[in-house]
XYZ file of C-alpha atoms in Angstrom:
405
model
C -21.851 -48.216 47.940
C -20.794 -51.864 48.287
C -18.099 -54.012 49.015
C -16.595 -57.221 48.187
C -14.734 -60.156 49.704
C -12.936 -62.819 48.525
C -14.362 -66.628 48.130
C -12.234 -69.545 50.156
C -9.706 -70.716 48.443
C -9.383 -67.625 45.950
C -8.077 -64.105 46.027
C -10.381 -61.328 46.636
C -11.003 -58.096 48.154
C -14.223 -55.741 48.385
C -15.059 -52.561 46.530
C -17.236 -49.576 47.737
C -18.709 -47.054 45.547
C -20.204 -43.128 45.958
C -23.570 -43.819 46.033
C -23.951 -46.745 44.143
C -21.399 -49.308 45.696
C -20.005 -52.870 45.741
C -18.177 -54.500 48.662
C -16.963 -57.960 49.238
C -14.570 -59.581 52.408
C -13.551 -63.067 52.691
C -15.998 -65.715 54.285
C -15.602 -67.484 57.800
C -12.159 -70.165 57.031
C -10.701 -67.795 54.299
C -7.744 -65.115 54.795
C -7.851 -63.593 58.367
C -7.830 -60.132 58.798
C -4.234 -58.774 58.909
C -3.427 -57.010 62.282
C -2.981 -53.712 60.312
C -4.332 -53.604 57.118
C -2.501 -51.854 54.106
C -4.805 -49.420 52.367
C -4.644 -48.179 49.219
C -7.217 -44.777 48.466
C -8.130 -44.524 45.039
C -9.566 -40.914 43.621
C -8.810 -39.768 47.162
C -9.989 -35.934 46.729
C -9.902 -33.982 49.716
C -9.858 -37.801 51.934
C -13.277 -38.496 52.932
C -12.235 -42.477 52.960
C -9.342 -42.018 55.060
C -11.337 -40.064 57.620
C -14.035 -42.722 57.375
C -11.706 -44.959 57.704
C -10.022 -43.561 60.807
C -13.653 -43.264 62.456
C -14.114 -47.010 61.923
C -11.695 -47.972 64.178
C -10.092 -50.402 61.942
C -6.850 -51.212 62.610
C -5.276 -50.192 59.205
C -3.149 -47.614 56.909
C -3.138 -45.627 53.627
C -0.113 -46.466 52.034
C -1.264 -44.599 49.120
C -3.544 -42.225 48.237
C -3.868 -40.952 44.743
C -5.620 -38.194 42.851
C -4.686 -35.602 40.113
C -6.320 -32.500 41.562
C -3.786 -30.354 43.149
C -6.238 -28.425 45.313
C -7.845 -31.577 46.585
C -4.383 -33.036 47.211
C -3.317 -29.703 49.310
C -6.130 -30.350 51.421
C -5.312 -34.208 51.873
C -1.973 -33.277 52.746
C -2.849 -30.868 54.958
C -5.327 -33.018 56.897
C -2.957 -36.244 56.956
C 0.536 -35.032 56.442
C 2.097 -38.963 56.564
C 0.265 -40.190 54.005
C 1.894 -40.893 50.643
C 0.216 -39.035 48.226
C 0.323 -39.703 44.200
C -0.478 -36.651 42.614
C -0.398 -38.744 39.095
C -3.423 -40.426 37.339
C -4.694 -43.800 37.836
C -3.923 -44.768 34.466
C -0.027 -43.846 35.000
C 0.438 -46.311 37.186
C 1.767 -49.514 36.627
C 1.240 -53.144 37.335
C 4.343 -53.348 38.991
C 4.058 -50.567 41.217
C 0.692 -51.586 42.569
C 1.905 -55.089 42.850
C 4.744 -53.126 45.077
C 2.245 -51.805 47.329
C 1.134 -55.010 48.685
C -2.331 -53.705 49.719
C -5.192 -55.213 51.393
C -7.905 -53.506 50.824
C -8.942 -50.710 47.973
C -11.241 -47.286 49.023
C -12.435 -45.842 45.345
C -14.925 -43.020 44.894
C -14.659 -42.551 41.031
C -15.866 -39.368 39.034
C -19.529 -39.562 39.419
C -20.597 -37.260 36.149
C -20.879 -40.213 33.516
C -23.750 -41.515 35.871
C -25.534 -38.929 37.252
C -29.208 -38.294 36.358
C -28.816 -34.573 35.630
C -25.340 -35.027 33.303
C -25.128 -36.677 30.101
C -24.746 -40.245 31.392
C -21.922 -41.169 29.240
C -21.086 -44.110 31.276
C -18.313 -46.272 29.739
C -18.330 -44.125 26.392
C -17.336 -40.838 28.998
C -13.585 -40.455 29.161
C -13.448 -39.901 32.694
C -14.480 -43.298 33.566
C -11.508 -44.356 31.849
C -9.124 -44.764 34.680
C -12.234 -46.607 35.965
C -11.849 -49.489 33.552
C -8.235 -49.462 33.594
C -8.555 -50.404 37.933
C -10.569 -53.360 36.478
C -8.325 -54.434 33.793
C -5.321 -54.487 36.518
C -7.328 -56.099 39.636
C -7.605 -59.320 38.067
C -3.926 -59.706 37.335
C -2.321 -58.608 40.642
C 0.031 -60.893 42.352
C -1.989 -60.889 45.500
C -5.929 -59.609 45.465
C -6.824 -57.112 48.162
C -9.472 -58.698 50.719
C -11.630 -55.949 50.578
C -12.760 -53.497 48.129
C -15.503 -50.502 48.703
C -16.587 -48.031 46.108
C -18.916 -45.143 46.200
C -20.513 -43.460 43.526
C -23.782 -41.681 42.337
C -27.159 -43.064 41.892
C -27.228 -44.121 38.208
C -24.166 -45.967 38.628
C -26.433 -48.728 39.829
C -27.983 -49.140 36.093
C -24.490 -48.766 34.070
C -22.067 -50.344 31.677
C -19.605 -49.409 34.144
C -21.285 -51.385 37.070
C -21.939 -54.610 34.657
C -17.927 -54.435 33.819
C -17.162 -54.089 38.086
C -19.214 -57.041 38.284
C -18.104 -59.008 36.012
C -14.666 -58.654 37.119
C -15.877 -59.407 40.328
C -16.811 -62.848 39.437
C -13.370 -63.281 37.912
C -11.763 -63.013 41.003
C -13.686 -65.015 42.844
C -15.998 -62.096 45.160
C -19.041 -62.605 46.292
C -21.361 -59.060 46.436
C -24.544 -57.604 46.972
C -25.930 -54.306 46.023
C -27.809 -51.524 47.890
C -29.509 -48.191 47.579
C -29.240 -46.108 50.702
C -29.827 -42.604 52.245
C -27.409 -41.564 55.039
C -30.739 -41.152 57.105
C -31.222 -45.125 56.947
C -27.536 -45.753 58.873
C -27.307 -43.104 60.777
C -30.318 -41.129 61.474
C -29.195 -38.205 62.902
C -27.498 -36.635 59.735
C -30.365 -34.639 57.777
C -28.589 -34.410 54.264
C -30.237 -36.431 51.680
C -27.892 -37.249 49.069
C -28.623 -40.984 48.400
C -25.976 -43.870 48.089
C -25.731 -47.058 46.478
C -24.108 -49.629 48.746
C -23.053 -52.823 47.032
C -22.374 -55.042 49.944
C -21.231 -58.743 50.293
C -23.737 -60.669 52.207
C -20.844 -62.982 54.358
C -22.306 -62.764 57.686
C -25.872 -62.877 59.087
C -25.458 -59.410 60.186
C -24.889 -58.375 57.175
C -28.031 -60.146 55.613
C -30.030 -58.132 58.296
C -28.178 -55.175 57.223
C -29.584 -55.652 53.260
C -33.203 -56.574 54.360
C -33.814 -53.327 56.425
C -31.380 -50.888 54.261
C -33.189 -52.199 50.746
C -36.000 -50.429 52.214
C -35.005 -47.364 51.815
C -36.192 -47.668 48.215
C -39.535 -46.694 49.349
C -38.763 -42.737 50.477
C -37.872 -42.771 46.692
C -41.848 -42.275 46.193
C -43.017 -38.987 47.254
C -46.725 -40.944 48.625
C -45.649 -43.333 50.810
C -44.100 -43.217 54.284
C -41.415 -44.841 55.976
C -43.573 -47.363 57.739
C -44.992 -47.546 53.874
C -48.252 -46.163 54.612
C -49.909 -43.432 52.725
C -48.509 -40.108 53.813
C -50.856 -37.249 55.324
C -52.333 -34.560 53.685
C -50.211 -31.399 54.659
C -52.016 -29.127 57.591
C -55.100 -27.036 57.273
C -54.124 -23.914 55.996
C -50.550 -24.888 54.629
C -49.077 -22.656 52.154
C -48.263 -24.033 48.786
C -45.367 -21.424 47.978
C -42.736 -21.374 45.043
C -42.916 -23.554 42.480
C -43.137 -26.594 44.409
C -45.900 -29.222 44.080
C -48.106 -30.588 46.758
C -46.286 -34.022 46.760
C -43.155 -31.892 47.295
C -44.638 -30.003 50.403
C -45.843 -33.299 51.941
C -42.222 -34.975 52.173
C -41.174 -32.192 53.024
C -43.543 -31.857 56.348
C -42.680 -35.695 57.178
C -38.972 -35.169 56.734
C -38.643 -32.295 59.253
C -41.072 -34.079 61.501
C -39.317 -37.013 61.991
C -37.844 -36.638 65.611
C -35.090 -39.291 64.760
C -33.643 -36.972 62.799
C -31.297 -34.452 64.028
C -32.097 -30.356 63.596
C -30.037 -28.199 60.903
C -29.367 -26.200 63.994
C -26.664 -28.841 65.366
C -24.612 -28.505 62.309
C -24.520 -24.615 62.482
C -21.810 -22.104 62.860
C -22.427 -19.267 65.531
C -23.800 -16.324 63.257
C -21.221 -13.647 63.679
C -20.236 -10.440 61.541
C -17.922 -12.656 59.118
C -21.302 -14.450 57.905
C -22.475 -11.134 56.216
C -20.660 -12.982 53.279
C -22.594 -15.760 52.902
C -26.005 -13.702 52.219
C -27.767 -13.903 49.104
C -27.702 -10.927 46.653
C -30.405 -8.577 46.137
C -30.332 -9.911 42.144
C -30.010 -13.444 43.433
C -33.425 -12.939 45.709
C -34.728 -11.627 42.657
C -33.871 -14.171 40.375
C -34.386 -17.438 41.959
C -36.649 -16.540 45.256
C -38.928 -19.199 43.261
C -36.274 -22.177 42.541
C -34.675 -21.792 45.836
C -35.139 -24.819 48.769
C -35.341 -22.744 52.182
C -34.497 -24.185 55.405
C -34.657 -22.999 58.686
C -32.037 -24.081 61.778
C -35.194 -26.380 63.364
C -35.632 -28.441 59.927
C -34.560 -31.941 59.473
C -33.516 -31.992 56.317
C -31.478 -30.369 53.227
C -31.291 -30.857 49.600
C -27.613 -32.388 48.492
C -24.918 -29.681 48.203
C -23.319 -29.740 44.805
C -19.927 -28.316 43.817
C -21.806 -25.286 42.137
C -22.975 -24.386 45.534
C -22.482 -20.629 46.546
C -21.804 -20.050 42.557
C -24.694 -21.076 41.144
C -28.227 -21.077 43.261
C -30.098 -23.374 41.168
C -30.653 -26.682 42.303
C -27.049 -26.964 43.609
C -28.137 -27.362 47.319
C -30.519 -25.322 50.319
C -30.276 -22.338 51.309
C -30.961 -21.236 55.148
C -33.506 -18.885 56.652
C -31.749 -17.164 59.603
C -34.983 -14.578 60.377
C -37.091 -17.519 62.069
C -39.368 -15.660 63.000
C -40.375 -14.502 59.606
C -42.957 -16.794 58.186
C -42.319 -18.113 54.488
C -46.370 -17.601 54.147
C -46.307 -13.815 54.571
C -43.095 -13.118 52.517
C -44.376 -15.283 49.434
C -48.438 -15.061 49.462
C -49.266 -12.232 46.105
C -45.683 -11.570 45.861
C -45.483 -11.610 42.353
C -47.960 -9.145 41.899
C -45.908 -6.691 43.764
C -43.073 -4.326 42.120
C -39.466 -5.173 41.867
C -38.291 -2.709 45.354
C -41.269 -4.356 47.271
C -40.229 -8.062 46.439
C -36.843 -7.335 47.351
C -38.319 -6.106 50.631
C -39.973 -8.599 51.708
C -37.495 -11.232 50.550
C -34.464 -9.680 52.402
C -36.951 -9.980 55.538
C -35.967 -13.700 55.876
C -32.660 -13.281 55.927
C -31.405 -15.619 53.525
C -27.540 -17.118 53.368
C -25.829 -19.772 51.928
C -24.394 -22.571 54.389
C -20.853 -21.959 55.630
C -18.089 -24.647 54.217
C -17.923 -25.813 57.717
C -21.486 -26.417 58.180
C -21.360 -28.518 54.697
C -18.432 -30.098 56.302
C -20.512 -30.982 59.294
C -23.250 -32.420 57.575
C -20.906 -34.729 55.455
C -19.727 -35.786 58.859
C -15.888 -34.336 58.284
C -15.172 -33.504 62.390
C -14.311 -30.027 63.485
C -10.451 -30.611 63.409
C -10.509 -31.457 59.745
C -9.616 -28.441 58.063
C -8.739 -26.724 54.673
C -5.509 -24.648 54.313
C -5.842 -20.591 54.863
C -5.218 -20.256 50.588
C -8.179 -22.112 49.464
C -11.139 -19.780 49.050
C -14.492 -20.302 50.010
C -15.485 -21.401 46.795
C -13.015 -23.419 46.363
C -13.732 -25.316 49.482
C -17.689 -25.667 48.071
C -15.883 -27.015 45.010
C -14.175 -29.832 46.960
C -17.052 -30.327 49.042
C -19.649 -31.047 46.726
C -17.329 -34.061 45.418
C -17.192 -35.416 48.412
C -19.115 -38.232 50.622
C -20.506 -39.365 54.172
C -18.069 -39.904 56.419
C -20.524 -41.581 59.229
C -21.801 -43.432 56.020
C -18.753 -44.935 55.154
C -17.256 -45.646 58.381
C -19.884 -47.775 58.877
C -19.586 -50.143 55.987
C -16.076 -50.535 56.966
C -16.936 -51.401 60.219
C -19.493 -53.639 58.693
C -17.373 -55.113 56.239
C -14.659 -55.875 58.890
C -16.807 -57.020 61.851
């Protein structure tokens, strides 16, 4: 993520990305922050900016908020019923009628598949970063400049055509930036989900500077052997189980992660098990299948793989799955099991009590509060759907606050 802020004496706003990010916001003797800002929400999905935005405590509003998907768009509305909202694409939208909306400050998450590092990484040459490029081509030529900008986007994003082009334009308009690589742990420590961000901040204030010395980091939980305090991590415990097809490396974060007490449990983010969650268990075929591929938590871990918008569809790699018989150790359910027949692996499997996170536990971990809600006709899968585009709240509120303080 990052954001950006105008030079003195130019025009200039900040941007903010997914996971990788740019931000900018006008130095000490430039424009002074407006009593109420005027907002305007780019690729605004279900509104994980606005409700970032409302957690930050800025003193601002959404005069727009655009986005083509119609299910996404019922559950904006539904969640901030005063909001305009453009259900039209970026691209459809003129210069005029953005001049028209006066705005001070732009919240963009745009698609992340042209940059992720499981897709095809089409970047520029990917027709959904199209409306992308056309947000560049128009900043620069806007009667007034926005003061701040912040984008969010994938990791990958950090190494594209599509960031060189953001930067570049950047310079045009006078913004100053910086760019960072972060995992919601490294703000906020008490979230456990792992998906990592790229924050592209402006360094305009010391704070701030302090901010990109500690967050950069954060680069070093990218290597499986070291440690947060960079040492050399410990060998797992005597008598650890190497189960599934994970590697040893693997087993070893994973041992840190969920014993690092900064860090709250799984358990905090949970919905009270009740008959309803008979739905969320995994299928006999499903056990079957991918008991192998599958990343199991239990309530008193610290961490989760990202959720994807395949999640509850598709088991592969598309997020963790949670282990609600806790008393059932993984050791005893996995050790020979594939030398056993079919009925007997299912028997043993079904013993941990497997199910997928609830929507509202996903919701929870992306920081979205209890009284954000989706309307009664979108179905549970639809709901992962939406989910799995979406982003930190607590992560984003933050660099707001940051970028406004």
């Amino acid at each position: 993520m990052g954001r950006w802020e105008r030079k003195s004496g130019g025009t200039g706003g900040r941007c903010s990305e997914r996971q990788p990010g740019v931000s900018a916001r006008a130095p000490a003797g430039g424009c002074r922050r407006m009593a109420a800002l005027r907002v305007l929400e780019l690729y605004s999905g279900i509104g994980g900016m606005h409700q970032a935005l409302k957690e930050s405590y800025a003193s601002a509003e959404v005069v727009a908020a655009v986005d083509v998907n119609t299910l996404a768009n019922e559950v904006y509305k539904h969640n901030f019923p005063s909001t305009p909202l453009w259900a039209k694409t970026i691209e459809g939208i003129t210069l005029k009628e953005f001049d028209r909306l006066s705005f001070d400050m732009i919240l963009m998450s745009p698609p992340c598949q042209p940059f992720t590092r499981i897709g095809l990484q089409g970047d520029v040459s990917d027709p959904r970063t199209k409306s992308f490029l056309y947000i560049l081509d128009i900043l620069p030529r806007l009667q007034k400049l926005p003061k701040y900008l912040l984008l969010e986007n994938v990791k990958g994003f950090e190494s594209s055509s599509a960031r060189n082009e953001l930067l570049r334009t950047l310079e045009i308009c006078g913004f100053k930036y910086q760019e960072f690589l972060l995992s919601p742990t490294c703000i906020l420590t008490r979230f456990p989900d792992q998906d990592l961000e790229d924050l592209f901040t402006d360094k305009v204030a010391d704070k701030v500077g302090e901010a990109s010395s500690s967050l950069s980091s954060e680069e070093k939980y990218l290597d499986p052997n070291i440690g947060p305090d960079g040492s050399s991590k410990k060998r797992l415990p005597k008598g650890a189980f190497l189960f599934k097809l994970e590697t040893v490396e693997e087993m070893e974060r994973k041992h840190d992660q969920d014993n690092d007490s900064s860090i709250q449990m799984l358990k905090d983010f949970l919905e009270e098990e009740n008959e309803e969650m008979s739905q969320y268990f995994l299928p006999p075929k499903s056990l079957l299948r991918y008991a192998f591929l599958l990343d199991i938590v239990k309530p008193t871990c610290r961490r989760s793989t990202c959720f994807t918008k395949g999640y509850g569809h598709y088991v592969e790699g598309t997020g963790s799955v949670l282990q609600t018989a806790v008393n059932v150790q993984l050791e005893s359910v996995f050790k020979h099991i594939e030398e056993l027949p079919e009925e007997e692996k299912l028997i043993r499997l079904s013993a941990l009590k497997l199910r997928y996170f609830t929507p509202r536990e996903i919701a929870n971990l992306h920081g979205f509060p209890l009284e954000f809600g989706f309307p009664d006709k979108v179905t549970i899968k639809q709901c992962y759907r939406l989910l799995g585009n979406s982003l930190n709240v607590h992560v984003v509120a933050k660099l707001i606050s940051v970028l406004l303080g």
